[in-house]
Amino acid sequence: MKRLNFLKEKNYPRTLIQYSGIEAFDLKDYDGSLRISNLSHYGDFGLGSFNALDGELIYFDGNAYHATSDGRLKPADSESLLSCAYFTKFDSKTSVQLEDLRLSFLFQKIKNSFSHPGQIFSALRINGFFNMIRLRSVPPQKKPYPAIEEVVKEQALYIYKNVSATVIGFYFPTYFNGLTYSGFHLHFITNDLKHGGHVLDFELNQGEVFLSPLENYLYLLPDYALNLKEQDCTLSCSHQGE
């Protein structure tokens, strides 16, 4: 554990900040304590889940959106609470043109942009036209909360075809297992800002992926998020590439 003057430090280059995670979900803890309004302290880009798993967060260009369980999109209320979130300052130095691409082949397309492909840790944003994109969402949960396995059984699946959209998210290497799930974690938002959700698969017709490599990782404990503006936060920190 390490004490950091987390509020006075305004610059977190190449840093992913994670609030809560899969262990909390495994314990049926879906309560949120991090407010949407606090995200701007740490970055302009990210994703997550709302309190009680009530929809998906899509956060980019400093704007936060709430994709509800029916796949519809609305601006996120600044006072809404998040049960889990991943966020950073997006700083893309590299982009790759994409054409006729399934999600399962995305890693192969981007890995050559990194000097150590086996250690890729990056935020990414895809702008493009999608022949198909498949999403999932779950309805808001009520207490006493069910196990996450039961929640997943209630998920709704949506397919959108022939849409111009943005996909945002992160790629986590395998050694992140236990803190989060390795691989891609992606959320989707249509350019008309009407629909969004958690990405399961896509067929991209044509587009471009922008990569923002990450070097540092900070884990924000939920207990400290309630008073984010008043006190320092205790963080469990690990650093990559030192």
GROMACS .gro file of C-alpha atoms in nm:
model
  242
    1MET     CA    1   0.000   0.000   0.000
    2LYS     CA    2   0.118   0.350  -0.070
    3ARG     CA    3  -0.006   0.696   0.028
    4LEU     CA    4  -0.029   0.939  -0.260
    5ASN     CA    5  -0.136   1.300  -0.266
    6PHE     CA    6  -0.382   1.190  -0.531
    7LEU     CA    7  -0.586   1.507  -0.559
    8LYS     CA    8  -0.311   1.764  -0.592
    9GLU     CA    9  -0.138   1.568  -0.867
   10LYS     CA   10  -0.334   1.659  -1.179
   11ASN     CA   11  -0.121   1.485  -1.437
   12TYR     CA   12  -0.122   1.106  -1.475
   13PRO     CA   13   0.046   1.035  -1.810
   14ARG     CA   14   0.013   0.685  -1.955
   15THR     CA   15  -0.172   0.569  -1.644
   16LEU     CA   16  -0.478   0.348  -1.617
   17ILE     CA   17  -0.684   0.411  -1.304
   18GLN     CA   18  -0.917   0.129  -1.206
   19TYR     CA   19  -1.195   0.176  -0.953
   20SER     CA   20  -1.318  -0.152  -0.800
   21GLY     CA   21  -1.316  -0.468  -1.010
   22ILE     CA   22  -1.407  -0.830  -1.063
   23GLU     CA   23  -1.332  -0.938  -0.705
   24ALA     CA   24  -1.600  -0.699  -0.580
   25PHE     CA   25  -1.845  -0.839  -0.835
   26ASP     CA   26  -1.758  -1.193  -0.726
   27LEU     CA   27  -1.860  -1.083  -0.374
   28LYS     CA   28  -2.192  -0.946  -0.506
   29ASP     CA   29  -2.083  -0.589  -0.433
   30TYR     CA   30  -2.246  -0.381  -0.706
   31ASP     CA   31  -2.280  -0.060  -0.503
   32GLY     CA   32  -2.109   0.247  -0.643
   33SER     CA   33  -1.932   0.528  -0.462
   34LEU     CA   34  -1.736   0.701  -0.739
   35ARG     CA   35  -1.930   0.991  -0.892
   36ILE     CA   36  -1.926   1.067  -1.263
   37SER     CA   37  -1.832   1.427  -1.178
   38ASN     CA   38  -1.499   1.305  -1.034
   39LEU     CA   39  -1.377   1.142  -1.355
   40SER     CA   40  -1.245   1.468  -1.497
   41HIS     CA   41  -0.988   1.481  -1.213
   42TYR     CA   42  -0.810   1.184  -1.366
   43GLY     CA   43  -0.880   1.167  -1.735
   44ASP     CA   44  -1.103   1.217  -2.036
   45PHE     CA   45  -1.155   0.858  -2.149
   46GLY     CA   46  -1.286   0.537  -2.000
   47LEU     CA   47  -1.564   0.290  -1.939
   48GLY     CA   48  -1.740   0.118  -1.652
   49SER     CA   49  -2.066   0.005  -1.493
   50PHE     CA   50  -2.319   0.213  -1.305
   51ASN     CA   51  -2.447   0.159  -0.953
   52ALA     CA   52  -2.633  -0.173  -0.914
   53LEU     CA   53  -2.510  -0.265  -1.266
   54ASP     CA   54  -2.762  -0.020  -1.413
   55GLY     CA   55  -2.608   0.015  -1.758
   56GLU     CA   56  -2.269   0.090  -1.910
   57LEU     CA   57  -2.047   0.399  -1.896
   58ILE     CA   58  -1.894   0.530  -2.219
   59TYR     CA   59  -1.657   0.820  -2.151
   60PHE     CA   60  -1.453   0.991  -2.422
   61ASP     CA   61  -1.353   1.343  -2.525
   62GLY     CA   62  -1.441   1.437  -2.168
   63ASN     CA   63  -1.810   1.351  -2.217
   64ALA     CA   64  -1.983   1.075  -2.022
   65TYR     CA   65  -2.275   0.870  -2.158
   66HIS     CA   66  -2.502   0.612  -2.000
   67ALA     CA   67  -2.604   0.312  -2.212
   68THR     CA   68  -2.912   0.163  -2.047
   69SER     CA   69  -3.011  -0.203  -2.042
   70ASP     CA   70  -3.230  -0.159  -2.352
   71GLY     CA   71  -2.934  -0.035  -2.558
   72ARG     CA   72  -3.039   0.329  -2.556
   73LEU     CA   73  -2.800   0.611  -2.483
   74LYS     CA   74  -2.832   0.927  -2.275
   75PRO     CA   75  -2.594   1.180  -2.119
   76ALA     CA   76  -2.472   1.051  -1.783
   77ASP     CA   77  -2.593   1.239  -1.477
   78SER     CA   78  -2.291   1.401  -1.311
   79GLU     CA   79  -2.411   1.273  -0.972
   80SER     CA   80  -2.452   0.913  -1.087
   81LEU     CA   81  -2.241   0.655  -0.906
   82LEU     CA   82  -2.019   0.392  -1.067
   83SER     CA   83  -1.974   0.040  -0.933
   84CYS     CA   84  -1.665  -0.017  -1.148
   85ALA     CA   85  -1.462   0.203  -1.383
   86TYR     CA   86  -1.142   0.218  -1.588
   87PHE     CA   87  -1.020   0.559  -1.701
   88THR     CA   88  -0.716   0.746  -1.830
   89LYS     CA   89  -0.599   1.049  -2.023
   90PHE     CA   90  -0.616   0.942  -2.385
   91ASP     CA   91  -0.301   1.043  -2.570
   92SER     CA   92  -0.277   0.866  -2.903
   93LYS     CA   93   0.057   0.868  -3.083
   94THR     CA   94  -0.022   0.583  -3.321
   95SER     CA   95  -0.309   0.486  -3.548
   96VAL     CA   96  -0.372   0.189  -3.776
   97GLN     CA   97  -0.607   0.176  -4.074
   98LEU     CA   98  -0.855  -0.111  -4.058
   99GLU     CA   99  -1.068  -0.278  -4.324
  100ASP     CA  100  -1.294  -0.586  -4.329
  101LEU     CA  101  -1.203  -0.683  -3.974
  102ARG     CA  102  -1.364  -0.903  -3.710
  103LEU     CA  103  -1.296  -0.830  -3.345
  104SER     CA  104  -1.114  -1.162  -3.309
  105PHE     CA  105  -0.842  -1.036  -3.547
  106LEU     CA  106  -0.801  -0.689  -3.395
  107PHE     CA  107  -0.506  -0.790  -3.177
  108GLN     CA  108  -0.313  -0.913  -3.482
  109LYS     CA  109  -0.364  -0.577  -3.649
  110ILE     CA  110  -0.239  -0.364  -3.361
  111LYS     CA  111   0.040  -0.575  -3.210
  112ASN     CA  112   0.305  -0.459  -3.458
  113SER     CA  113   0.260  -0.105  -3.329
  114PHE     CA  114   0.423  -0.212  -3.000
  115SER     CA  115   0.786  -0.302  -2.935
  116HIS     CA  116   0.684  -0.585  -2.698
  117PRO     CA  117   0.359  -0.736  -2.835
  118GLY     CA  118   0.332  -0.984  -2.547
  119GLN     CA  119   0.310  -0.697  -2.300
  120ILE     CA  120   0.059  -0.476  -2.478
  121PHE     CA  121  -0.130  -0.257  -2.231
  122SER     CA  122  -0.322   0.016  -2.407
  123ALA     CA  123  -0.630   0.231  -2.436
  124LEU     CA  124  -0.781   0.234  -2.783
  125ARG     CA  125  -1.047   0.407  -2.986
  126ILE     CA  126  -1.192   0.288  -3.316
  127ASN     CA  127  -1.377   0.525  -3.546
  128GLY     CA  128  -1.547   0.356  -3.837
  129PHE     CA  129  -1.838   0.204  -4.021
  130PHE     CA  130  -1.952  -0.132  -3.886
  131ASN     CA  131  -2.136  -0.395  -4.089
  132MET     CA  132  -2.241  -0.553  -3.760
  133ILE     CA  133  -2.184  -0.502  -3.392
  134ARG     CA  134  -2.315  -0.727  -3.115
  135LEU     CA  135  -2.372  -0.590  -2.767
  136ARG     CA  136  -2.488  -0.713  -2.430
  137SER     CA  137  -2.640  -0.546  -2.127
  138VAL     CA  138  -2.798  -0.647  -1.798
  139PRO     CA  139  -3.092  -0.489  -1.613
  140PRO     CA  140  -3.033  -0.298  -1.287
  141GLN     CA  141  -3.009  -0.528  -0.987
  142LYS     CA  142  -3.204  -0.513  -0.662
  143LYS     CA  143  -3.082  -0.599  -0.312
  144PRO     CA  144  -3.007  -0.853  -0.190
  145TYR     CA  145  -2.787  -0.871  -0.497
  146PRO     CA  146  -2.767  -1.203  -0.683
  147ALA     CA  147  -2.439  -1.367  -0.776
  148ILE     CA  148  -2.278  -1.235  -1.093
  149GLU     CA  149  -2.342  -1.572  -1.263
  150GLU     CA  150  -2.716  -1.519  -1.211
  151VAL     CA  151  -2.694  -1.161  -1.337
  152VAL     CA  152  -2.532  -1.276  -1.662
  153LYS     CA  153  -2.822  -1.513  -1.724
  154GLU     CA  154  -3.050  -1.206  -1.746
  155GLN     CA  155  -2.840  -1.027  -2.004
  156ALA     CA  156  -3.001  -0.894  -2.319
  157LEU     CA  157  -2.825  -0.918  -2.656
  158TYR     CA  158  -2.849  -0.658  -2.930
  159ILE     CA  159  -2.722  -0.649  -3.286
  160TYR     CA  160  -2.683  -0.329  -3.486
  161LYS     CA  161  -2.607  -0.334  -3.856
  162ASN     CA  162  -2.457  -0.080  -4.095
  163VAL     CA  163  -2.378   0.191  -3.840
  164SER     CA  164  -2.116   0.462  -3.810
  165ALA     CA  165  -1.984   0.442  -3.458
  166THR     CA  166  -1.701   0.474  -3.210
  167VAL     CA  167  -1.567   0.184  -3.004
  168ILE     CA  168  -1.357   0.270  -2.699
  169GLY     CA  169  -1.182   0.057  -2.442
  170PHE     CA  170  -0.868  -0.114  -2.325
  171TYR     CA  171  -0.648  -0.412  -2.393
  172PHE     CA  172  -0.516  -0.590  -2.083
  173PRO     CA  173  -0.228  -0.843  -2.092
  174THR     CA  174  -0.274  -1.187  -1.936
  175TYR     CA  175  -0.099  -1.096  -1.612
  176PHE     CA  176  -0.393  -0.868  -1.529
  177ASN     CA  177  -0.611  -1.173  -1.466
  178GLY     CA  178  -0.744  -1.148  -1.112
  179LEU     CA  179  -0.759  -0.768  -1.122
  180THR     CA  180  -0.967  -0.763  -1.437
  181TYR     CA  181  -1.018  -0.985  -1.742
  182SER     CA  182  -0.732  -1.000  -1.989
  183GLY     CA  183  -0.788  -0.911  -2.353
  184PHE     CA  184  -1.016  -0.643  -2.490
  185HIS     CA  185  -1.280  -0.463  -2.284
  186LEU     CA  186  -1.476  -0.244  -2.526
  187HIS     CA  187  -1.785  -0.025  -2.526
  188PHE     CA  188  -1.968   0.111  -2.829
  189ILE     CA  189  -2.151   0.433  -2.912
  190THR     CA  190  -2.323   0.527  -3.238
  191ASN     CA  191  -2.228   0.857  -3.399
  192ASP     CA  192  -2.584   0.983  -3.360
  193LEU     CA  193  -2.550   0.926  -2.981
  194LYS     CA  194  -2.864   0.711  -2.968
  195HIS     CA  195  -2.730   0.363  -2.887
  196GLY     CA  196  -2.445   0.204  -2.696
  197GLY     CA  197  -2.333  -0.086  -2.481
  198HIS     CA  198  -2.074  -0.353  -2.403
  199VAL     CA  199  -1.916  -0.506  -2.715
  200LEU     CA  200  -1.919  -0.883  -2.768
  201ASP     CA  201  -1.822  -0.887  -3.135
  202PHE     CA  202  -1.810  -0.670  -3.444
  203GLU     CA  203  -1.750  -0.673  -3.818
  204LEU     CA  204  -1.578  -0.351  -3.916
  205ASN     CA  205  -1.616  -0.243  -4.278
  206GLN     CA  206  -1.363   0.038  -4.267
  207GLY     CA  207  -1.212   0.252  -3.996
  208GLU     CA  208  -0.910   0.357  -3.794
  209VAL     CA  209  -0.790   0.253  -3.450
  210PHE     CA  210  -0.606   0.506  -3.234
  211LEU     CA  211  -0.375   0.363  -2.967
  212SER     CA  212  -0.278   0.524  -2.638
  213PRO     CA  213  -0.016   0.297  -2.475
  214LEU     CA  214  -0.019   0.272  -2.096
  215GLU     CA  215   0.275   0.224  -1.860
  216ASN     CA  216   0.132   0.263  -1.510
  217TYR     CA  217  -0.159   0.113  -1.323
  218LEU     CA  218  -0.339   0.249  -1.016
  219TYR     CA  219  -0.614   0.069  -0.827
  220LEU     CA  220  -0.859   0.298  -0.648
  221LEU     CA  221  -1.022   0.135  -0.349
  222PRO     CA  222  -1.399   0.197  -0.331
  223ASP     CA  223  -1.391   0.299   0.038
  224TYR     CA  224  -1.192   0.610  -0.048
  225ALA     CA  225  -1.395   0.727  -0.345
  226LEU     CA  226  -1.679   0.874  -0.137
  227ASN     CA  227  -1.468   1.170  -0.023
  228LEU     CA  228  -1.257   1.205  -0.334
  229LYS     CA  229  -1.242   1.586  -0.317
  230GLU     CA  230  -1.164   1.610   0.054
  231GLN     CA  231  -0.884   1.364   0.121
  232ASP     CA  232  -0.595   1.171  -0.022
  233CYS     CA  233  -0.674   0.825  -0.149
  234THR     CA  234  -0.507   0.498  -0.061
  235LEU     CA  235  -0.402   0.316  -0.371
  236SER     CA  236  -0.262  -0.023  -0.444
  237CYS     CA  237  -0.012   0.049  -0.717
  238SER     CA  238   0.177  -0.161  -0.964
  239HIS     CA  239   0.401  -0.027  -1.237
  240GLN     CA  240   0.480  -0.183  -1.568
  241GLY     CA  241   0.800  -0.146  -1.762
  242GLU     CA  242   1.021  -0.006  -1.483
   0.00000   0.00000   0.00000
